[in-house]
mmCIF file of C-alpha atoms in Angstrom:
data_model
loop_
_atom_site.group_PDB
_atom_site.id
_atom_site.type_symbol
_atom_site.label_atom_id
_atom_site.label_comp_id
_atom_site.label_asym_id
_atom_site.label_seq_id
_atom_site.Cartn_x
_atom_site.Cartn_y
_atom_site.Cartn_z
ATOM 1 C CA UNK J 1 0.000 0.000 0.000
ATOM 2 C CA UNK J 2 1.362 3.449 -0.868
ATOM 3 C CA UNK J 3 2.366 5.143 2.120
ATOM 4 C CA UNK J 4 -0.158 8.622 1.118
ATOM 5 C CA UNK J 5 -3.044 5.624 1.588
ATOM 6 C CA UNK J 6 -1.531 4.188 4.567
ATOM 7 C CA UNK J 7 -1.252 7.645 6.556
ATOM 8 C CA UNK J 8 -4.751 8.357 5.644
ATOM 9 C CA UNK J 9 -6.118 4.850 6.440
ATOM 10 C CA UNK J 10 -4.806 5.038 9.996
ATOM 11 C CA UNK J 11 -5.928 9.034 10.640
ATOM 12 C CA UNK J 12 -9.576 7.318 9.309
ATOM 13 C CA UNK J 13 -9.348 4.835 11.593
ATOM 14 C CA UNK J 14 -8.850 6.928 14.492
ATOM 15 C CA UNK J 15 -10.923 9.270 14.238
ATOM 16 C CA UNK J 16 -14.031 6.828 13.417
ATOM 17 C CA UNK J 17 -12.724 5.198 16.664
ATOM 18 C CA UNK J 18 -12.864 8.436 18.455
ATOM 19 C CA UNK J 19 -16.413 9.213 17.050
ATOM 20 C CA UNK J 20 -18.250 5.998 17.280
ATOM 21 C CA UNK J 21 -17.577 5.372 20.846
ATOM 22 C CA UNK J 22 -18.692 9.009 21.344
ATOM 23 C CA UNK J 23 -21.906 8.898 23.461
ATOM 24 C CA UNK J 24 -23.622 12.327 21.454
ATOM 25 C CA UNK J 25 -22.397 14.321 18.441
ATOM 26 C CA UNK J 26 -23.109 17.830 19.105
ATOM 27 C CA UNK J 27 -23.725 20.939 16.150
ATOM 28 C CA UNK J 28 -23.199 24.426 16.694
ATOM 29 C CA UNK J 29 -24.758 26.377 13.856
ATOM 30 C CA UNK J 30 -23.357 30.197 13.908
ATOM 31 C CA UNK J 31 -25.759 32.760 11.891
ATOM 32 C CA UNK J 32 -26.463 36.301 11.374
ATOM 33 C CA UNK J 33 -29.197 37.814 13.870
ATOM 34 C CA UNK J 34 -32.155 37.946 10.858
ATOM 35 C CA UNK J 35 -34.986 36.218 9.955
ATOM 36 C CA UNK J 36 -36.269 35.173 13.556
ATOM 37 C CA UNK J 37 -32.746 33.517 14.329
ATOM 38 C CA UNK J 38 -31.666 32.774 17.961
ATOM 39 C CA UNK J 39 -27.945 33.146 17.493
ATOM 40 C CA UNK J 40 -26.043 29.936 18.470
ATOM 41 C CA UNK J 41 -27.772 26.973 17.524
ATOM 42 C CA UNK J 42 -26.703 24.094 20.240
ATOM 43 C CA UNK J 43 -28.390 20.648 18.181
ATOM 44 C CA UNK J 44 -27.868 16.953 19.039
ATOM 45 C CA UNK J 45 -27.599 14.868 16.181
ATOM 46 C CA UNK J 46 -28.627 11.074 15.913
ATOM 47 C CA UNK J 47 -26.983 9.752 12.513
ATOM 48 C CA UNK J 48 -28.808 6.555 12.997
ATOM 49 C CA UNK J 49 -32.397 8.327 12.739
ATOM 50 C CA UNK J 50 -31.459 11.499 10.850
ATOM 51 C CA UNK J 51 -32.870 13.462 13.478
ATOM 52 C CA UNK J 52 -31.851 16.752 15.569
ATOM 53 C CA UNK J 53 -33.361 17.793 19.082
ATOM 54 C CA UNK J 54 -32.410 21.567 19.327
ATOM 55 C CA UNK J 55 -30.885 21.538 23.221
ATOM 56 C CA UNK J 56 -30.097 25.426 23.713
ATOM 57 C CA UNK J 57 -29.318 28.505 22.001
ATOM 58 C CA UNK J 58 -26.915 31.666 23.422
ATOM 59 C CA UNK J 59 -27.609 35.147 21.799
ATOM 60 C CA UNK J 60 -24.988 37.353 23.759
ATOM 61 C CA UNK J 61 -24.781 39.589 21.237
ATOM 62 C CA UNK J 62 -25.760 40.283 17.275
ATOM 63 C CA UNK J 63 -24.343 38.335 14.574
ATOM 64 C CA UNK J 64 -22.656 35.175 15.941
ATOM 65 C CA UNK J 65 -21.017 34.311 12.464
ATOM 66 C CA UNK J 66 -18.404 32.095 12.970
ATOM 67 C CA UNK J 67 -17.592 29.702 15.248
ATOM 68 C CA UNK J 68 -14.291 27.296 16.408
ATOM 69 C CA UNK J 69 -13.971 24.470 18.634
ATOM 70 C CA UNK J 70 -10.871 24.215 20.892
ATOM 71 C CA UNK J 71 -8.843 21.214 20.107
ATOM 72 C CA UNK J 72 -9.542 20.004 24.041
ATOM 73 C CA UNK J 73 -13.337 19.841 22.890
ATOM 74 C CA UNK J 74 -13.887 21.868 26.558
ATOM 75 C CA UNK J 75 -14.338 25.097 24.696
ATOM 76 C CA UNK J 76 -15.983 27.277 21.846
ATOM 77 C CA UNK J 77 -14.984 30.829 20.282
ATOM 78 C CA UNK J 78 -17.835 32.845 18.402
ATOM 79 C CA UNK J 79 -16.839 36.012 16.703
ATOM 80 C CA UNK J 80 -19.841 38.521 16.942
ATOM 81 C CA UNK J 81 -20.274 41.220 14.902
ATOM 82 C CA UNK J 82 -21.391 43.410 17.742
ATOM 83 C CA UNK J 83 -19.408 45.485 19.401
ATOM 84 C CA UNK J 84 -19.048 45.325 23.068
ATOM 85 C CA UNK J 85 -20.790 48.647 23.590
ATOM 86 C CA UNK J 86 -23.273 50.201 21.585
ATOM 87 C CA UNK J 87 -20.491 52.844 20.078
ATOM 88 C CA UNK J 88 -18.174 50.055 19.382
ATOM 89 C CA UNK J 89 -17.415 49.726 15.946
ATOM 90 C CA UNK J 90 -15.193 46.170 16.126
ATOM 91 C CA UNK J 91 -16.825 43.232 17.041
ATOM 92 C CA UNK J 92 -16.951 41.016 20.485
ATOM 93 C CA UNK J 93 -15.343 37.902 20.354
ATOM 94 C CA UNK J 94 -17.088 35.032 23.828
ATOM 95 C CA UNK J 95 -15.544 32.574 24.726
ATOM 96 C CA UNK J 96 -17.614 29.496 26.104
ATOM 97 C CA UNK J 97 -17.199 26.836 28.445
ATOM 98 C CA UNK J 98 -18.554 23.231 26.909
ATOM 99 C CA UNK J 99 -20.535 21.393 29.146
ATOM 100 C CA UNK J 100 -18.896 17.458 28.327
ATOM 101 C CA UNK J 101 -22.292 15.977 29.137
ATOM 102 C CA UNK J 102 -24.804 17.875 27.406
ATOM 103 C CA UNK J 103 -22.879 19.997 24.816
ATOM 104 C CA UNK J 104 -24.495 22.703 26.112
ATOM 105 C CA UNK J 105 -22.338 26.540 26.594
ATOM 106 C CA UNK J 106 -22.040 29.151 29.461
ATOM 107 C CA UNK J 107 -20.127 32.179 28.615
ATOM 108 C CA UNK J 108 -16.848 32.672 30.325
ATOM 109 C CA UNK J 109 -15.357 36.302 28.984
ATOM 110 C CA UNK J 110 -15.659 38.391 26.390
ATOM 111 C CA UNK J 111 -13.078 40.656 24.534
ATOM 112 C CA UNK J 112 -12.772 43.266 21.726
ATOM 113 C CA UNK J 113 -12.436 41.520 18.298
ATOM 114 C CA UNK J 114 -10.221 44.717 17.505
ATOM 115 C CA UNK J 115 -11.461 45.705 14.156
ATOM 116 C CA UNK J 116 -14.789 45.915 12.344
ATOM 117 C CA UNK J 117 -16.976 42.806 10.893
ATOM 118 C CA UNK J 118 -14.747 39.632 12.364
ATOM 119 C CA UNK J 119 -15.954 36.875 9.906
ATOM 120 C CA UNK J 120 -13.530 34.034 10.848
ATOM 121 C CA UNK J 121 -11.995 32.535 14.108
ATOM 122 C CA UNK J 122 -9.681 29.830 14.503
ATOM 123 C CA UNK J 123 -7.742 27.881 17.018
ATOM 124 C CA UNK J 124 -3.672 26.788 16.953
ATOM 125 C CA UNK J 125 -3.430 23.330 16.963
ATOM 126 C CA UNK J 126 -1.997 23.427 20.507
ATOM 127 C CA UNK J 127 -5.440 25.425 21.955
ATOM 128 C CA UNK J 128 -2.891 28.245 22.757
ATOM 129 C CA UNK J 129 -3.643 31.112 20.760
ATOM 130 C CA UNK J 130 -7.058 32.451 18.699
ATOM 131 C CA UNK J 131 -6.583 34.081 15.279
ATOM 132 C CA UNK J 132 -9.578 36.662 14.367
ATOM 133 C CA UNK J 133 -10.253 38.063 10.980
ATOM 134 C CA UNK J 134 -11.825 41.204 10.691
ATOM 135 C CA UNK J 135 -13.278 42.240 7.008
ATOM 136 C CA UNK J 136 -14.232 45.303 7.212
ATOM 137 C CA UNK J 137 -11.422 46.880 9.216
ATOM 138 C CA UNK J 138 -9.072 44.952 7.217
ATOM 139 C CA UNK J 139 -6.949 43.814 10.164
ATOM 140 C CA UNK J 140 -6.381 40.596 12.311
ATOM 141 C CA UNK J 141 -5.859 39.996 15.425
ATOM 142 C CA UNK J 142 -4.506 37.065 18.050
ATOM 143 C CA UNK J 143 -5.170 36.336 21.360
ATOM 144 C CA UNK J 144 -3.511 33.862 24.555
ATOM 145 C CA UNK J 145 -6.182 31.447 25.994
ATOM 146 C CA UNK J 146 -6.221 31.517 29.864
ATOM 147 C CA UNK J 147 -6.131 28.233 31.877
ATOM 148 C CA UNK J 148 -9.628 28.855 32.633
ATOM 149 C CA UNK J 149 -10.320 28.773 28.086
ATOM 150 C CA UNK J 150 -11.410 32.643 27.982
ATOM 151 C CA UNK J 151 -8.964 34.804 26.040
ATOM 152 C CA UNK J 152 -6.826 37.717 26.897
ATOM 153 C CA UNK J 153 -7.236 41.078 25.144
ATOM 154 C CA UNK J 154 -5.494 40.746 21.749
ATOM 155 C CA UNK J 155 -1.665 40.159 22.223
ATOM 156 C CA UNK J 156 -0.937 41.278 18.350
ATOM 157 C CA UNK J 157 -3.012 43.584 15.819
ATOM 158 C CA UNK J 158 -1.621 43.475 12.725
ATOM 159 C CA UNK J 159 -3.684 46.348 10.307
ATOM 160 C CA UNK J 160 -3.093 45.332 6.001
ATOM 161 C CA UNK J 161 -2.838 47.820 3.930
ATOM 162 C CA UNK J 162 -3.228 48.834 -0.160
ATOM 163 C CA UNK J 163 -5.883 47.270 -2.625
ATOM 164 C CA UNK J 164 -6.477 45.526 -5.795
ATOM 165 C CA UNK J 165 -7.627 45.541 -8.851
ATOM 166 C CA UNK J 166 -11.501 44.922 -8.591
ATOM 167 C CA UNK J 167 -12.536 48.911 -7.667
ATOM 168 C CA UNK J 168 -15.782 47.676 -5.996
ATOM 169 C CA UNK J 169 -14.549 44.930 -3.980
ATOM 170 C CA UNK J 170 -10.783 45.663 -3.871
ATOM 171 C CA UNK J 171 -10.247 49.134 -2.684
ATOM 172 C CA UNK J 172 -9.026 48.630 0.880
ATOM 173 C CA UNK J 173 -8.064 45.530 2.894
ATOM 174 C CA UNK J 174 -10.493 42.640 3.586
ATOM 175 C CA UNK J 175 -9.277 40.057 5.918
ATOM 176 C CA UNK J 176 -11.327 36.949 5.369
ATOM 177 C CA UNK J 177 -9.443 33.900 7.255
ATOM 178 C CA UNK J 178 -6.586 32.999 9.450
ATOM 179 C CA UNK J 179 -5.547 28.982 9.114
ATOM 180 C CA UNK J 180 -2.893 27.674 11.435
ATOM 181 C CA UNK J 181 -0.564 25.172 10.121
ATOM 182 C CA UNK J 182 -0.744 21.404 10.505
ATOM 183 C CA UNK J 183 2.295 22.215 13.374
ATOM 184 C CA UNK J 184 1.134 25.414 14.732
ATOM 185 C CA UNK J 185 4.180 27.166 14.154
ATOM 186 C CA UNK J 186 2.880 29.594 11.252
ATOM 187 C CA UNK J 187 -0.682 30.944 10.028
ATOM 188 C CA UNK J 188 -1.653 31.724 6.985
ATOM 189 C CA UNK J 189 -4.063 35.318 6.716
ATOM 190 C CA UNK J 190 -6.201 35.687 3.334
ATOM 191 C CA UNK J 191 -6.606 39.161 2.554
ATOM 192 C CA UNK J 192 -9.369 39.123 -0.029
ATOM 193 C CA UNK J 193 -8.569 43.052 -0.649
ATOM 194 C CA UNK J 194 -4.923 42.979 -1.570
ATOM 195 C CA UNK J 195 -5.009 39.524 -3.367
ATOM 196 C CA UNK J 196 -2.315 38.197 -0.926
ATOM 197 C CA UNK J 197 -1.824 35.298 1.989
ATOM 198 C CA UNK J 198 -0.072 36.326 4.266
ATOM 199 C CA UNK J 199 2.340 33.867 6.308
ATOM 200 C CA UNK J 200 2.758 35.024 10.112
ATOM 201 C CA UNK J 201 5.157 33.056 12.767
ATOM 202 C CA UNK J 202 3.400 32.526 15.959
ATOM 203 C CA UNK J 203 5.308 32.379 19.274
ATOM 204 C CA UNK J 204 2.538 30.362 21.183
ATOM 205 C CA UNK J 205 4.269 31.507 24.406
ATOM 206 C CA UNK J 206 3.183 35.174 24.311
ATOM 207 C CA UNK J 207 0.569 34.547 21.252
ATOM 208 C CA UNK J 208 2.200 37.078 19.152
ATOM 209 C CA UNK J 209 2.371 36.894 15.778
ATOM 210 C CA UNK J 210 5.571 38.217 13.013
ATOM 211 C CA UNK J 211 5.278 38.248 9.340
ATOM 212 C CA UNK J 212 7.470 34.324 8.349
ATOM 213 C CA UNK J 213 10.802 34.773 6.155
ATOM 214 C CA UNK J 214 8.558 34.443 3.503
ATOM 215 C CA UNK J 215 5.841 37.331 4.172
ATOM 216 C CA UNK J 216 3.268 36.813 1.595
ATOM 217 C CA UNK J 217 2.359 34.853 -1.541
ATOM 218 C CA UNK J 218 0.310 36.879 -3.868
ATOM 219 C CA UNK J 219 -3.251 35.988 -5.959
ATOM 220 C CA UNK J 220 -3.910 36.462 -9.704
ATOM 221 C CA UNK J 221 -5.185 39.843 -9.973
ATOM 222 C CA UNK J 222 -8.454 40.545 -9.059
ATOM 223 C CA UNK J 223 -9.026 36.982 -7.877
ATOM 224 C CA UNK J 224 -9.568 37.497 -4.300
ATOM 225 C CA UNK J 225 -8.410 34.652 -1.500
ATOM 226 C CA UNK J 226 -10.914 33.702 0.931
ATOM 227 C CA UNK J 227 -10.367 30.801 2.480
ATOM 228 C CA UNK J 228 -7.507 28.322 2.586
ATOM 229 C CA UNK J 229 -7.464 24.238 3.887
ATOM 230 C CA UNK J 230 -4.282 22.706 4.300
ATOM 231 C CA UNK J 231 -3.771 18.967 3.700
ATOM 232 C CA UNK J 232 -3.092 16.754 6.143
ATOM 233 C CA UNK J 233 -0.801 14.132 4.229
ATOM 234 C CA UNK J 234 0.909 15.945 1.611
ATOM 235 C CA UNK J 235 2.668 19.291 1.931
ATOM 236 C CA UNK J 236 -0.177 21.274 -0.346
ATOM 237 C CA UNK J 237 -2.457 24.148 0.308
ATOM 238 C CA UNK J 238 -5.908 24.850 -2.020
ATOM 239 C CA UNK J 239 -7.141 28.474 -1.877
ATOM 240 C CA UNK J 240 -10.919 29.396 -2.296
ATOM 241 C CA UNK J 241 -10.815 32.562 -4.569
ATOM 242 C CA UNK J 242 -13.939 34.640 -4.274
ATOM 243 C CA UNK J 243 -13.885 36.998 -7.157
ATOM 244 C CA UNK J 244 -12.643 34.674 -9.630
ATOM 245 C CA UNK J 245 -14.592 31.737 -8.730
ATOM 246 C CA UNK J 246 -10.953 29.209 -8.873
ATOM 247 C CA UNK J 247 -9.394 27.687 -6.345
ATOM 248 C CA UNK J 248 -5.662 27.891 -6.313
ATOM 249 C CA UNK J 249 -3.200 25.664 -5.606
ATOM 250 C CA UNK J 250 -0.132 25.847 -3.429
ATOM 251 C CA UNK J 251 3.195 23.629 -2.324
ATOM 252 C CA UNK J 252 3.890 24.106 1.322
ATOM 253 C CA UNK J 253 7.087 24.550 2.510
ATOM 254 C CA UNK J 254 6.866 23.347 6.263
ATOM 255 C CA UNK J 255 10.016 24.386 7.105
ATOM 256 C CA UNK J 256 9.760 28.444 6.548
ATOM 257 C CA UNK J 257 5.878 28.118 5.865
ATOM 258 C CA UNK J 258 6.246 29.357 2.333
ATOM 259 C CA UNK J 259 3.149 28.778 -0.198
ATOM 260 C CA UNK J 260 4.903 28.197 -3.739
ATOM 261 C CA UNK J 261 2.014 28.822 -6.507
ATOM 262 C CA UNK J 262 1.480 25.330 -8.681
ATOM 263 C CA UNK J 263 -1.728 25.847 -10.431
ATOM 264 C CA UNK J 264 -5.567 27.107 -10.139
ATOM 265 C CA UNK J 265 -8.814 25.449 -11.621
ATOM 266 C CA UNK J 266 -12.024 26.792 -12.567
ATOM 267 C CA UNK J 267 -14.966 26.001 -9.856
ATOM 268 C CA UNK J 268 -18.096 27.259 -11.951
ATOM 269 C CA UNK J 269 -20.223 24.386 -13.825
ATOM 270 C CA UNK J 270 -21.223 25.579 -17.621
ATOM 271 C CA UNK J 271 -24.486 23.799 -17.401
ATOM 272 C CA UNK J 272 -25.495 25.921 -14.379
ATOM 273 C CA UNK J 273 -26.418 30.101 -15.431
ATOM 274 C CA UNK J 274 -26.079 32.631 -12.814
ATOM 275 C CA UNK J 275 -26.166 36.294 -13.305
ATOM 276 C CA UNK J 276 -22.967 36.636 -10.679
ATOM 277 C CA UNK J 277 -21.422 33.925 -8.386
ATOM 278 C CA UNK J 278 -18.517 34.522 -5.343
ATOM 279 C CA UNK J 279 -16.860 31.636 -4.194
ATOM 280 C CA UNK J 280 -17.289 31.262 -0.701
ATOM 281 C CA UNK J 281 -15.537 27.826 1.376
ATOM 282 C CA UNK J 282 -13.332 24.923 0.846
ATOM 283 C CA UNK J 283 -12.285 21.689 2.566
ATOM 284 C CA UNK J 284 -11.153 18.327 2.167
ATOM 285 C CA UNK J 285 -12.384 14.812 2.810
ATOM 286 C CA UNK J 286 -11.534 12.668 6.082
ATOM 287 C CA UNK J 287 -9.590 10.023 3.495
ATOM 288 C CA UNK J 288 -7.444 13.146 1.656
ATOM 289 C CA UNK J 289 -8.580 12.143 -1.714
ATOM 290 C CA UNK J 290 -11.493 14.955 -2.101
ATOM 291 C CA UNK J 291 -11.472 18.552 -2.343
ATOM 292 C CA UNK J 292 -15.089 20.552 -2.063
ATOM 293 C CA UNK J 293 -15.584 23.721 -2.949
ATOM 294 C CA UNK J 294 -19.279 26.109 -2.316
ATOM 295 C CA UNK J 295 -20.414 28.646 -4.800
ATOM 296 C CA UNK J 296 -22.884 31.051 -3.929
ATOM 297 C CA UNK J 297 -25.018 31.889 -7.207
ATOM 298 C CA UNK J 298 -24.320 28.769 -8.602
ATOM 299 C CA UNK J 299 -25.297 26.918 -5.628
ATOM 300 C CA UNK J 300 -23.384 24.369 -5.697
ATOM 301 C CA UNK J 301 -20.488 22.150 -4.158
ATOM 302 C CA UNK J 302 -17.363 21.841 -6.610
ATOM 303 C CA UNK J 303 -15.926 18.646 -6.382
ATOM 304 C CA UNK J 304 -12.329 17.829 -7.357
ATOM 305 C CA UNK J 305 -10.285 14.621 -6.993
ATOM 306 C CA UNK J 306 -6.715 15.631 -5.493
ATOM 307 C CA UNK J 307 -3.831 13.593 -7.016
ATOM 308 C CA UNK J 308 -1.933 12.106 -3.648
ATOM 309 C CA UNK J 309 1.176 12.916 -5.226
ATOM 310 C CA UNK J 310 1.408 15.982 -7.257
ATOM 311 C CA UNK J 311 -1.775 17.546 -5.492
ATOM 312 C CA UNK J 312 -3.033 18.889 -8.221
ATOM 313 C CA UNK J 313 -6.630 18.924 -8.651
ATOM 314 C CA UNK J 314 -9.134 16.801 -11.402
ATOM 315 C CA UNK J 315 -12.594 18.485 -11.566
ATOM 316 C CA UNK J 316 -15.091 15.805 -11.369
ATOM 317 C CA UNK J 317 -18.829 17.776 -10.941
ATOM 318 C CA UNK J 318 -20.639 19.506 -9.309
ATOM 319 C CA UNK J 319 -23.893 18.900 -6.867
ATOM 320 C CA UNK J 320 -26.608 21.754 -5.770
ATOM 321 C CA UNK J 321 -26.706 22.895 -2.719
ATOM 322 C CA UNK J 322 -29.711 22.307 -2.068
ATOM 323 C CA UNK J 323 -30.745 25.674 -0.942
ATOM 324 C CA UNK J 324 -29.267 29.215 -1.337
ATOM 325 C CA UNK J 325 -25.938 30.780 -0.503
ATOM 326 C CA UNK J 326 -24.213 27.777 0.627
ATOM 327 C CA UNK J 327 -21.632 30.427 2.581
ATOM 328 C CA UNK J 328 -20.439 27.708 4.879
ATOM 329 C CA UNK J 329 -19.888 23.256 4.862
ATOM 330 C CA UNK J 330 -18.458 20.893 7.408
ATOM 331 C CA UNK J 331 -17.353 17.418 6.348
ATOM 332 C CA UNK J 332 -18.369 14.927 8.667
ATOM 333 C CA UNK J 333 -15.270 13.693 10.962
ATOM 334 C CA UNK J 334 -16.743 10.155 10.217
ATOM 335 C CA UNK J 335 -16.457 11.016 6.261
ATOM 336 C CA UNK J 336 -19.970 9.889 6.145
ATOM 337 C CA UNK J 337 -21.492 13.328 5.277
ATOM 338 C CA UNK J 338 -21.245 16.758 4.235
ATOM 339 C CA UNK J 339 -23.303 19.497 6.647
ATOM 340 C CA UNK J 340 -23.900 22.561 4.106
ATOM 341 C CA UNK J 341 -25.705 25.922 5.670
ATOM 342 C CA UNK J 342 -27.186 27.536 2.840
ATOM 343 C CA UNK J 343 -27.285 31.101 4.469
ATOM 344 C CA UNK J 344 -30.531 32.731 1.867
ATOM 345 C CA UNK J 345 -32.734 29.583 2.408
ATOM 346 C CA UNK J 346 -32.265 29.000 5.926
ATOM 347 C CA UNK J 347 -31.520 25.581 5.969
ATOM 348 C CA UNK J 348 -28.438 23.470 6.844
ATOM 349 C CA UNK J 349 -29.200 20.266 4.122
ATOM 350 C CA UNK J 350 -26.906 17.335 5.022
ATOM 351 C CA UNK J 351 -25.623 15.363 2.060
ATOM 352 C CA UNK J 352 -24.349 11.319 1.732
ATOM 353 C CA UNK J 353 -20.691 11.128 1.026
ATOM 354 C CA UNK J 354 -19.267 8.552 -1.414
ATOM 355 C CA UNK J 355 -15.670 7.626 -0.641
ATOM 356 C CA UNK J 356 -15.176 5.663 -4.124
ATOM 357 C CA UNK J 357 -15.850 8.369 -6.163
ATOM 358 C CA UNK J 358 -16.238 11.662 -3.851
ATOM 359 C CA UNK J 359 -19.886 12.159 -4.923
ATOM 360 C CA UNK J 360 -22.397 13.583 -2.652
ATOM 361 C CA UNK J 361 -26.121 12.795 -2.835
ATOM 362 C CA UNK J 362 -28.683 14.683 -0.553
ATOM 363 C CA UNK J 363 -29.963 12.661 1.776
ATOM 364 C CA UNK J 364 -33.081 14.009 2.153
ATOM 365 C CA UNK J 365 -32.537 15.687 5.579
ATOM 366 C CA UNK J 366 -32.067 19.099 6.587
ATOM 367 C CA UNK J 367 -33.087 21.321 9.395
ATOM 368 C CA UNK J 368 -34.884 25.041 9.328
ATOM 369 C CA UNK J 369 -32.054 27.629 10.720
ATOM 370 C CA UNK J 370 -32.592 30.857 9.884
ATOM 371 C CA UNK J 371 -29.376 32.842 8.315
ATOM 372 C CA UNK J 372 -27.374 29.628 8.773
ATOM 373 C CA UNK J 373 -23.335 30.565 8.142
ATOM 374 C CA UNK J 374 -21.369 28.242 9.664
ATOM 375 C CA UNK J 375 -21.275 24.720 11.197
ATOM 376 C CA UNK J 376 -18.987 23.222 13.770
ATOM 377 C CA UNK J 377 -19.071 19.350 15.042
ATOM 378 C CA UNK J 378 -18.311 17.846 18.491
ATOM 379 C CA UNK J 379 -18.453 14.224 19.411
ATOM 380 C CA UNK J 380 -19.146 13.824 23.399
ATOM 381 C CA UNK J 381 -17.607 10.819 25.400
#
């Protein structure tokens, strides 16, 4: 067996370990604050009936858009759009304890996200620092979990600066996600306004961040990096490009955290019309061999089948949605299925996975959230 297989055979195998001898899987569904939502969604899911029982929902504030799971499972960070004050213009990032029974959250602190419109929070590998993306102030931010899980008031605020070549979109800064490398030791910031990812070293001591050796690696013109995943066998990164509907593919270098440019692929399907489209999220299947890829307009999942050695990417279709503005997925740590919250419909539709030929299929279940935008999953032992 080639080794690629064999790496991603055993991380399978672990984690379906991990999961199945879970006692409850838990979803927390981030939205906007429209529509009649209730902010956090707190849902138990049974896989064997299809079925959700809705257990609690937390509206501190306005906007809880995007959520993150500490690697401990003990705690969860939601980035809120609303400020701490009614005269704050940045937005309020909570932290919550998890309760390891019942799923259920209780607040622990709150801080200043720092700039205005955070739309993306993420966890180091290590649970020892939070990265925060702010859009509309075009900054990020980090911050040094306590013992207790809250956060500290940002440790490093880092503001971007110039623009690109799309007038409308592209005339300041637009932070839009921070991903932490498989080892924890670099993150990599997509600035959707300056068509560049940035590569910071982290010091996970002091949570401070330092632009890497190699500072940035820079988009196609007017194409507009959103989100990034980084795969977990092979040293490549796939970029979700916004404007210019491709994703773009990158070589790691693990050593200095450089992103060498190999390649980008088209994600729109010709047999689907849509008067505009903007790429929105991007991940990769439990067993490495899949890459999926939302469009909003389109509406519809990408699929691509990622060559284990080369990483480049074979297109091979593309599914709807199976609602509007799929902004946000999750694939299922069990690789069974693929959670998609279609943000304009209000629904989070939950498709069947097919590991032979990374086809999805709906499987005719899906829940009413209103303003759905994100997705986050927690098995419970």
């Amino acid at each position: 067996m080639h080794r690629f297989h064999f790496l991603i055979l055993l991380f399978i195998t672990s984690s379906t370990l991990m999961a199945q001898q879970a006692d409850k899987e838990i979803w927390y569904v981030g939205t906007y604050s429209e529509a009649g939502s209730k902010g956090i969604y707190v849902l138990e899911f049974d896989r064997n009936f299809m079925s959700f029982e809705e257990i609690q929902t937390v509206h501190d504030k306005k906007n809880p858009t995007f959520l993150t799971v500490h690697p401990s499972k003990q705690f969860l960070y939601a980035a809120y759009r609303e400020g701490e004050n009614p005269e704050d213009k940045n937005g309020t990032i909570i932290s919550y304890r998890i309760d390891s029974r019942t799923g259920e959250l209780s607040k622990i602190n709150e801080v200043s996200s720092a700039g205005a419109s955070p739309c993306h929070i993420s966890v180091d590998p290590t649970g020892e620092v939070v990265f925060v993306s702010n859009y509309q102030g075009g900054n990020l931010a980090s911050y040094k979990v306590r013992e207790d899980g809250g956060l500290h008031p940002a440790t490093s605020f880092i503001q971007h600066e110039g623009s690109g070549s799309v007038p409308e979109r592209q005339a300041a800064p637009h932070m839009h996600s921070m991903i932490p490398s498989l080892d924890g030791n670099f993150v990599y910031a997509s600035d959707l306004g300056i068509d560049k990812i940035m590569t910071y070293k982290v010091d996970r001591n002091t949570g401070n961040l330092s632009p890497a050796a190699r500072a940035f690696v820079r988009s196609e013109p007017g194409a507009g990096p959103r989100h990034l995943t980084l795969h977990r066998e092979i040293p490549f990164a796939y970029s979700v490009e916004e404007l210019s509907n491709t994703v773009a593919i990158y070589e790691v270098n693990q050593r200095n955290g450089r992103l060498k440019p190999k390649g980008r692929v088209d994600m729109l399907s010709d047999a689907v019309q849509s008067e505009k489209n903007s790429a929105a999220d991007i991940h990769i299947s439990v067993d490495g061999r899949w890459l999926y890829a939302s469009n909003r307009g389109q509406d519809n999942l990408a699929i691509y089948r990622i060559n284990g050695v080369t990483g480049m990417l074979q297109p091979v279709g593309h599914e709807p949605s199976g609602g509007a503005h799929p902004r946000n997925f999750k694939v299922d740590a069990l690789g069974d299925f693929i959670y998609v919250a279609n943000m304009e419909s209000d629904n989070v539709v939950i498709f069947n996975h097919q590991p032979l030929n990374g086809k999805i299929e709906p499987s005719g279940t899906s829940i009413h959230i209103p303003r759905a935008v994100c997705v986050e999953q927690l098995f419970l032992n």
